[in-house]
Amino acid sequence: MTSNISNKILLSVITIFLLALFTSMAAVQLIAIAMIIYSLSFGNDCLSANKFLWRIAFFYVASLFIISYLNGDIESALLSLRRTWMILIAPVAANISSKLEEKHRRYLESFFIYASAIFAVIFLFQKAIGDPAISGRYAFHRAPYVASFILIPAMLFILIKEKILFTHAIIALIIATAMTLINSRGPIIALFAAAITALVFSSFDKKILKRIVILIIAISILVGICIGFDRWNFFDLSKQTSIVYRMVIWNQVIEEIKEKPLLGHGFDNFETDNQKTITVFREFATNETNPHNSYLMILHSSGIIGYSILWFVLGAALWMLKKSFLKNQNKWSIVSFSMLIGMMIAALADKTFFVTQICLEAWFLVGIGISEEKEDLA
């Protein structure tokens, strides 16, 4: 009886966290911080059961904090916390998941799918009525990149299902339509990369391959009808201004990285200087503080040392997820692993690994994905 009550409380906490993830950036941060503080203060079993994951998370946060402090002052170090603390939700999620039964994980999977569907429907409704609050591309007053990215796990859960119901097919179509109309290319590319990763995990299961092909065709048709391929042309620079802008920014970021290659300049210390823009890109010069590349961002902020730390943490997470999958064959490991791969691809064109809501979702999935392996990994 006590165990059932405890499980219901844990499920309620996770449900509230996920609901906030889809609706409010401020709320999800407060809830996540409260969950982390509670786990550290009262979750002794959490600390013992997930030592390895806690160590990885603290190593990542603390290392970049120290590097940022060496780069400037306490303010610079605090900025690094703002960009990295989200990883601490992973061991919290692992601890919670380890106490849940399989039926509870199925509930969480369904929640992801149906919450994403509702989120997508609300966006499409806002789009249809021309809500000025979303500027044609926003949902719940959130940047389009983030709004689109948080829909990816639901699509992955549907793609790897043993049997897809008609309801799931409709939801997949709704999510694909919303992601297309949000009109942010990064999450679409991340979705395709994640889907292909899931296909590899499934040993190229023909059902999943067929679904991925249908998904690619569906999104291609939607792009052609609703957006226009000329706006998503990656090869004609005269029509792909966002890529040209990124080239301008990357050129300047790389030059600044060369100045302090070991420890970098600290987080959020980059700003374009149009006087330094090389002639070929001069007409596309723009004022920007976002490097639009996670790898260049970590190199600029924390140097080669910080860059190496990021790759070590990602490698450790992927290794744990693969080990968990090989032992348990659970779909959470597949979705989590695939989501990280998708993020790694998308990170080539934006600050994906340092965006609060995207990281909270991804690291939460990682925690659940490895939770059944906690004893062997500790």
Short mmCIF file of C-alpha atoms in Angstrom, two decimals:
data_model
loop_
_atom_site.label_atom_id
_atom_site.label_comp_id
_atom_site.label_asym_id
_atom_site.label_seq_id
_atom_site.Cartn_x
_atom_site.Cartn_y
_atom_site.Cartn_z
CA MET A 1 0.00 0.00 0.00
CA THR A 2 2.79 2.41 0.98
CA SER A 3 4.67 1.52 -2.21
CA ASN A 4 1.60 2.28 -4.35
CA ILE A 5 1.16 5.67 -2.68
CA SER A 6 4.85 6.42 -3.18
CA ASN A 7 4.65 5.50 -6.87
CA LYS A 8 1.60 7.71 -7.35
CA ILE A 9 3.44 10.63 -5.77
CA LEU A 10 6.48 10.07 -8.00
CA LEU A 11 4.27 9.83 -11.08
CA SER A 12 2.50 13.03 -10.09
CA VAL A 13 5.82 14.85 -9.72
CA ILE A 14 7.03 13.64 -13.13
CA THR A 15 3.68 14.51 -14.74
CA ILE A 16 3.82 18.05 -13.35
CA PHE A 17 7.43 18.39 -14.53
CA LEU A 18 6.59 17.24 -18.07
CA LEU A 19 3.46 19.39 -18.20
CA ALA A 20 5.56 22.42 -17.27
CA LEU A 21 8.12 21.41 -19.91
CA PHE A 22 5.47 21.85 -22.60
CA THR A 23 3.91 25.02 -21.24
CA SER A 24 6.22 27.23 -19.16
CA MET A 25 9.98 27.74 -19.16
CA ALA A 26 9.91 29.44 -15.76
CA ALA A 27 7.78 26.72 -14.16
CA VAL A 28 9.80 23.80 -15.50
CA GLN A 29 13.03 25.36 -14.21
CA LEU A 30 11.59 25.88 -10.73
CA ILE A 31 10.21 22.33 -10.60
CA ALA A 32 13.48 20.83 -11.88
CA ILE A 33 15.55 22.77 -9.34
CA ALA A 34 13.20 21.68 -6.54
CA MET A 35 13.53 18.03 -7.63
CA ILE A 36 17.33 18.29 -7.70
CA ILE A 37 17.53 19.96 -4.29
CA TYR A 38 15.18 17.40 -2.75
CA SER A 39 17.21 14.51 -4.17
CA LEU A 40 20.45 15.96 -2.83
CA SER A 41 18.96 16.78 0.57
CA PHE A 42 16.80 13.75 1.31
CA GLY A 43 17.44 11.17 -1.38
CA ASN A 44 20.21 9.14 0.22
CA ASP A 45 19.21 6.08 -1.81
CA CYS A 46 19.46 8.24 -4.92
CA LEU A 47 23.02 9.23 -4.15
CA SER A 48 24.09 5.64 -3.52
CA ALA A 49 22.21 4.03 -6.40
CA ASN A 50 23.30 6.44 -9.12
CA LYS A 51 26.80 7.41 -8.04
CA PHE A 52 28.28 7.21 -11.51
CA LEU A 53 25.62 9.41 -13.09
CA TRP A 54 25.82 11.94 -10.25
CA ARG A 55 29.59 12.07 -10.62
CA ILE A 56 29.35 12.68 -14.36
CA ALA A 57 26.76 15.43 -13.87
CA PHE A 58 28.68 17.19 -11.09
CA PHE A 59 31.96 16.84 -12.98
CA TYR A 60 30.43 18.57 -16.01
CA VAL A 61 28.86 21.44 -14.05
CA ALA A 62 31.78 21.97 -11.65
CA SER A 63 34.50 21.77 -14.31
CA LEU A 64 32.93 24.39 -16.55
CA PHE A 65 32.18 26.54 -13.48
CA ILE A 66 35.86 26.50 -12.48
CA ILE A 67 37.04 27.20 -16.04
CA SER A 68 34.64 30.16 -16.29
CA TYR A 69 35.82 31.48 -12.92
CA LEU A 70 39.43 31.31 -14.10
CA ASN A 71 38.38 33.20 -17.22
CA GLY A 72 36.85 36.13 -15.39
CA ASP A 73 35.04 36.40 -12.08
CA ILE A 74 32.18 34.90 -10.12
CA GLU A 75 29.66 36.46 -12.51
CA SER A 76 31.21 34.59 -15.42
CA ALA A 77 31.16 31.37 -13.38
CA LEU A 78 27.47 31.85 -12.56
CA LEU A 79 26.74 32.24 -16.26
CA SER A 80 28.28 28.80 -16.80
CA LEU A 81 25.87 27.35 -14.23
CA ARG A 82 22.99 28.82 -16.19
CA ARG A 83 24.16 26.90 -19.26
CA THR A 84 24.98 23.55 -17.63
CA TRP A 85 22.85 22.84 -14.53
CA MET A 86 20.18 20.99 -16.54
CA ILE A 87 22.27 17.80 -16.62
CA LEU A 88 21.57 17.33 -12.89
CA ILE A 89 18.01 16.26 -13.75
CA ALA A 90 19.44 13.03 -15.26
CA PRO A 91 20.38 11.26 -11.98
CA VAL A 92 17.15 12.54 -10.40
CA ALA A 93 15.13 10.97 -13.23
CA ALA A 94 17.17 7.76 -12.96
CA ASN A 95 16.38 7.48 -9.27
CA ILE A 96 12.66 8.10 -9.76
CA SER A 97 12.45 5.68 -12.67
CA SER A 98 14.19 2.91 -10.74
CA LYS A 99 11.29 2.95 -8.27
CA LEU A 100 8.58 2.70 -10.92
CA GLU A 101 7.02 -0.39 -12.47
CA GLU A 102 6.84 -1.09 -16.19
CA LYS A 103 3.22 0.06 -16.36
CA HIS A 104 4.31 3.44 -15.01
CA ARG A 105 6.93 3.79 -17.74
CA ARG A 106 4.25 2.98 -20.31
CA TYR A 107 2.15 5.75 -18.78
CA LEU A 108 5.04 8.21 -19.15
CA GLU A 109 5.52 7.15 -22.76
CA SER A 110 1.83 7.77 -23.47
CA PHE A 111 2.01 11.10 -21.67
CA PHE A 112 4.88 12.21 -23.90
CA ILE A 113 2.93 11.24 -27.01
CA TYR A 114 -0.42 12.78 -26.09
CA ALA A 115 1.04 15.90 -24.45
CA SER A 116 3.07 16.52 -27.60
CA ALA A 117 -0.07 16.07 -29.70
CA ILE A 118 -1.99 18.60 -27.60
CA PHE A 119 0.95 21.01 -27.73
CA ALA A 120 1.09 20.66 -31.53
CA VAL A 121 -2.68 21.14 -31.92
CA ILE A 122 -2.57 24.32 -29.83
CA PHE A 123 0.25 25.67 -31.99
CA LEU A 124 -1.66 24.84 -35.18
CA PHE A 125 -4.75 26.57 -33.77
CA GLN A 126 -2.67 29.64 -32.92
CA LYS A 127 -1.22 29.54 -36.41
CA ALA A 128 -4.66 29.23 -38.01
CA ILE A 129 -6.11 32.24 -36.20
CA GLY A 130 -2.96 34.28 -36.75
CA ASP A 131 -2.18 34.81 -33.07
CA PRO A 132 0.31 37.73 -33.03
CA ALA A 133 1.83 36.36 -29.81
CA ILE A 134 3.50 33.59 -31.80
CA SER A 135 4.67 35.84 -34.65
CA GLY A 136 3.57 33.15 -37.08
CA ARG A 137 6.00 30.55 -35.74
CA TYR A 138 5.86 30.46 -31.93
CA ALA A 139 3.98 28.15 -29.59
CA PHE A 140 3.37 29.02 -25.95
CA HIS A 141 5.52 32.15 -26.48
CA ARG A 142 8.61 29.97 -26.99
CA ALA A 143 11.32 30.24 -29.65
CA PRO A 144 10.37 28.11 -32.69
CA TYR A 145 13.58 26.06 -32.44
CA VAL A 146 12.70 24.97 -28.89
CA ALA A 147 9.00 24.47 -29.61
CA SER A 148 9.86 22.10 -32.45
CA PHE A 149 12.66 20.26 -30.64
CA ILE A 150 10.60 19.15 -27.65
CA LEU A 151 8.24 17.27 -30.00
CA ILE A 152 10.98 14.89 -31.19
CA PRO A 153 10.78 12.24 -28.39
CA ALA A 154 7.06 11.68 -28.99
CA MET A 155 7.71 11.03 -32.67
CA LEU A 156 10.50 8.59 -31.79
CA PHE A 157 8.25 6.69 -29.38
CA ILE A 158 5.69 6.31 -32.18
CA LEU A 159 8.27 5.24 -34.77
CA ILE A 160 9.63 2.37 -32.64
CA LYS A 161 6.27 1.02 -31.45
CA GLU A 162 5.61 -2.65 -32.13
CA LYS A 163 2.22 -1.75 -33.56
CA ILE A 164 1.04 1.70 -34.57
CA LEU A 165 -2.63 2.41 -33.98
CA PHE A 166 -4.64 4.78 -36.16
CA THR A 167 -4.52 7.28 -33.27
CA HIS A 168 -0.72 7.16 -33.27
CA ALA A 169 -0.61 7.74 -37.03
CA ILE A 170 -2.83 10.82 -36.69
CA ILE A 171 -0.68 12.15 -33.83
CA ALA A 172 2.49 11.60 -35.88
CA LEU A 173 0.93 13.57 -38.75
CA ILE A 174 -0.10 16.39 -36.40
CA ILE A 175 3.40 16.59 -34.89
CA ALA A 176 5.06 16.48 -38.32
CA THR A 177 2.76 19.27 -39.54
CA ALA A 178 3.48 21.41 -36.49
CA MET A 179 7.25 20.89 -36.76
CA THR A 180 7.14 21.87 -40.43
CA LEU A 181 5.01 24.99 -39.92
CA ILE A 182 7.17 26.10 -37.00
CA ASN A 183 9.70 26.41 -39.82
CA SER A 184 12.94 25.67 -38.00
CA ARG A 185 15.23 23.37 -39.97
CA GLY A 186 17.48 22.28 -37.10
CA PRO A 187 14.88 20.16 -35.26
CA ILE A 188 13.73 18.54 -38.52
CA ILE A 189 17.32 17.50 -39.29
CA ALA A 190 17.70 16.32 -35.68
CA LEU A 191 14.50 14.26 -36.01
CA PHE A 192 15.75 12.52 -39.14
CA ALA A 193 19.14 11.82 -37.51
CA ALA A 194 17.44 10.48 -34.38
CA ALA A 195 15.06 8.33 -36.43
CA ILE A 196 17.93 6.79 -38.39
CA THR A 197 19.76 6.10 -35.11
CA ALA A 198 16.65 4.33 -33.78
CA LEU A 199 16.57 2.31 -37.00
CA VAL A 200 20.15 1.16 -36.41
CA PHE A 201 19.26 0.18 -32.83
CA SER A 202 16.39 -1.92 -34.16
CA SER A 203 18.78 -3.78 -36.50
CA PHE A 204 17.13 -2.10 -39.50
CA ASP A 205 13.66 -3.39 -38.68
CA LYS A 206 11.60 -3.16 -41.89
CA LYS A 207 8.58 -1.72 -40.06
CA ILE A 208 10.61 1.15 -38.66
CA LEU A 209 12.37 1.74 -41.99
CA LYS A 210 8.99 1.98 -43.73
CA ARG A 211 7.73 4.46 -41.12
CA ILE A 212 10.83 6.64 -41.47
CA VAL A 213 10.46 6.71 -45.27
CA ILE A 214 6.81 7.73 -44.89
CA LEU A 215 7.82 10.42 -42.37
CA ILE A 216 10.46 11.87 -44.72
CA ILE A 217 8.01 11.89 -47.63
CA ALA A 218 5.27 13.48 -45.50
CA ILE A 219 7.52 16.27 -44.22
CA SER A 220 8.91 16.86 -47.73
CA ILE A 221 5.37 17.27 -49.07
CA LEU A 222 4.48 19.60 -46.19
CA VAL A 223 7.59 21.70 -46.83
CA GLY A 224 6.78 21.92 -50.53
CA ILE A 225 3.16 22.94 -49.92
CA CYS A 226 3.44 25.11 -46.80
CA ILE A 227 6.98 26.55 -46.81
CA GLY A 228 8.56 26.24 -50.23
CA PHE A 229 11.75 24.36 -51.02
CA ASP A 230 13.49 27.58 -52.06
CA ARG A 231 13.37 28.72 -48.41
CA TRP A 232 14.95 25.45 -47.27
CA ASN A 233 17.59 25.37 -50.00
CA PHE A 234 20.92 24.50 -48.37
CA PHE A 235 23.03 25.02 -51.51
CA ASP A 236 22.01 28.39 -52.92
CA LEU A 237 23.50 30.85 -50.45
CA SER A 238 21.60 33.77 -51.96
CA LYS A 239 18.35 32.19 -50.76
CA GLN A 240 19.62 30.57 -47.55
CA THR A 241 20.42 33.69 -45.56
CA SER A 242 20.49 31.94 -42.18
CA ILE A 243 23.41 29.79 -43.33
CA VAL A 244 25.25 32.85 -44.62
CA TYR A 245 24.68 34.64 -41.31
CA ARG A 246 26.10 31.64 -39.50
CA MET A 247 29.17 31.73 -41.72
CA VAL A 248 29.71 35.36 -40.74
CA ILE A 249 29.36 34.49 -37.06
CA TRP A 250 31.49 31.33 -37.21
CA ASN A 251 34.29 33.21 -38.94
CA GLN A 252 34.49 35.66 -36.04
CA VAL A 253 34.03 33.00 -33.34
CA ILE A 254 36.94 30.97 -34.71
CA GLU A 255 39.18 34.05 -34.76
CA GLU A 256 38.39 34.72 -31.08
CA ILE A 257 38.92 31.05 -30.16
CA LYS A 258 42.46 31.33 -31.55
CA GLU A 259 43.15 34.14 -29.06
CA LYS A 260 42.47 31.93 -25.98
CA PRO A 261 42.38 28.31 -27.17
CA LEU A 262 42.97 26.58 -23.83
CA LEU A 263 40.37 28.07 -21.45
CA GLY A 264 38.31 30.29 -23.74
CA HIS A 265 36.62 33.60 -22.94
CA GLY A 266 33.79 32.51 -20.62
CA PHE A 267 30.11 31.95 -21.41
CA ASP A 268 28.04 34.65 -23.14
CA ASN A 269 31.11 36.76 -23.91
CA PHE A 270 30.83 36.66 -27.68
CA GLU A 271 29.53 39.51 -29.82
CA THR A 272 30.00 40.01 -33.53
CA ASP A 273 32.11 42.92 -34.75
CA ASN A 274 31.01 43.79 -38.28
CA GLN A 275 34.28 45.64 -38.89
CA LYS A 276 36.02 42.26 -38.71
CA THR A 277 33.68 40.56 -41.17
CA ILE A 278 35.56 39.31 -44.21
CA THR A 279 34.64 40.99 -47.50
CA VAL A 280 32.79 38.06 -49.07
CA PHE A 281 30.26 38.10 -46.20
CA ARG A 282 30.19 41.87 -45.59
CA GLU A 283 26.67 42.32 -47.03
CA PHE A 284 25.35 39.70 -44.59
CA ALA A 285 26.93 41.24 -41.49
CA THR A 286 24.71 41.06 -38.42
CA ASN A 287 24.80 41.85 -34.71
CA GLU A 288 24.72 38.58 -32.79
CA THR A 289 25.77 37.14 -29.42
CA ASN A 290 24.84 33.51 -30.15
CA PRO A 291 27.64 31.54 -31.89
CA HIS A 292 24.94 29.31 -33.48
CA ASN A 293 27.09 26.22 -32.97
CA SER A 294 27.34 24.35 -29.66
CA TYR A 295 30.86 23.12 -30.35
CA LEU A 296 32.16 26.57 -31.25
CA MET A 297 30.25 27.95 -28.26
CA ILE A 298 31.99 25.60 -25.81
CA LEU A 299 35.37 26.24 -27.48
CA HIS A 300 34.82 30.00 -27.23
CA SER A 301 33.60 29.88 -23.63
CA SER A 302 35.78 27.12 -22.13
CA GLY A 303 38.47 26.37 -24.68
CA ILE A 304 39.83 22.98 -25.65
CA ILE A 305 39.50 21.78 -22.05
CA GLY A 306 35.77 22.57 -21.91
CA TYR A 307 35.29 21.09 -25.38
CA SER A 308 36.92 17.84 -24.25
CA ILE A 309 34.75 17.76 -21.12
CA LEU A 310 31.57 18.10 -23.19
CA TRP A 311 32.57 15.20 -25.42
CA PHE A 312 33.55 13.08 -22.42
CA VAL A 313 30.12 13.62 -20.83
CA LEU A 314 28.27 12.90 -24.07
CA GLY A 315 30.37 9.79 -24.62
CA ALA A 316 29.69 8.56 -21.08
CA ALA A 317 25.94 9.12 -21.49
CA LEU A 318 25.84 7.29 -24.83
CA TRP A 319 27.89 4.41 -23.40
CA MET A 320 25.54 4.04 -20.42
CA LEU A 321 22.48 4.11 -22.66
CA LYS A 322 23.92 1.52 -25.02
CA LYS A 323 24.85 -0.74 -22.11
CA SER A 324 21.35 -0.39 -20.66
CA PHE A 325 19.77 -1.21 -24.02
CA LEU A 326 21.93 -4.31 -24.56
CA LYS A 327 20.85 -5.65 -21.17
CA ASN A 328 17.20 -4.61 -21.04
CA GLN A 329 16.16 -3.85 -24.64
CA ASN A 330 14.01 -1.00 -23.32
CA LYS A 331 12.66 1.68 -25.67
CA TRP A 332 13.61 4.54 -23.32
CA SER A 333 17.26 3.76 -23.99
CA ILE A 334 16.63 3.88 -27.74
CA VAL A 335 14.74 7.18 -27.57
CA SER A 336 17.31 8.75 -25.22
CA PHE A 337 20.30 7.62 -27.29
CA SER A 338 18.64 8.74 -30.52
CA MET A 339 17.66 12.10 -29.01
CA LEU A 340 21.29 12.78 -28.02
CA ILE A 341 22.51 11.89 -31.51
CA GLY A 342 19.89 14.22 -32.99
CA MET A 343 21.06 16.98 -30.65
CA MET A 344 24.69 16.39 -31.63
CA ILE A 345 23.77 16.91 -35.29
CA ALA A 346 21.58 19.96 -34.61
CA ALA A 347 24.33 21.40 -32.40
CA LEU A 348 26.34 22.08 -35.56
CA ALA A 349 24.02 25.01 -36.30
CA ASP A 350 22.79 26.23 -32.91
CA LYS A 351 23.47 26.27 -29.16
CA THR A 352 21.40 23.11 -28.66
CA PHE A 353 23.41 21.71 -25.73
CA PHE A 354 22.96 24.93 -23.76
CA VAL A 355 19.22 25.59 -24.25
CA THR A 356 17.36 25.07 -20.96
CA GLN A 357 14.16 23.32 -22.06
CA ILE A 358 15.80 21.12 -24.68
CA CYS A 359 18.48 20.00 -22.21
CA LEU A 360 16.01 19.38 -19.39
CA GLU A 361 14.00 17.11 -21.68
CA ALA A 362 17.04 15.31 -23.10
CA TRP A 363 18.79 14.69 -19.76
CA PHE A 364 15.49 13.61 -18.18
CA LEU A 365 15.15 11.00 -20.93
CA VAL A 366 18.76 9.91 -20.40
CA GLY A 367 18.10 9.36 -16.70
CA ILE A 368 15.10 7.14 -17.37
CA GLY A 369 16.94 5.39 -20.20
CA ILE A 370 19.77 4.17 -17.96
CA SER A 371 17.86 3.72 -14.69
CA GLU A 372 17.55 -0.06 -14.95
CA GLU A 373 21.34 -0.36 -15.21
CA LYS A 374 22.15 1.80 -12.20
CA GLU A 375 23.72 -0.94 -10.07
CA ASP A 376 26.13 -2.17 -12.72
CA LEU A 377 27.09 1.35 -13.73
CA ALA A 378 27.60 2.72 -10.21
#
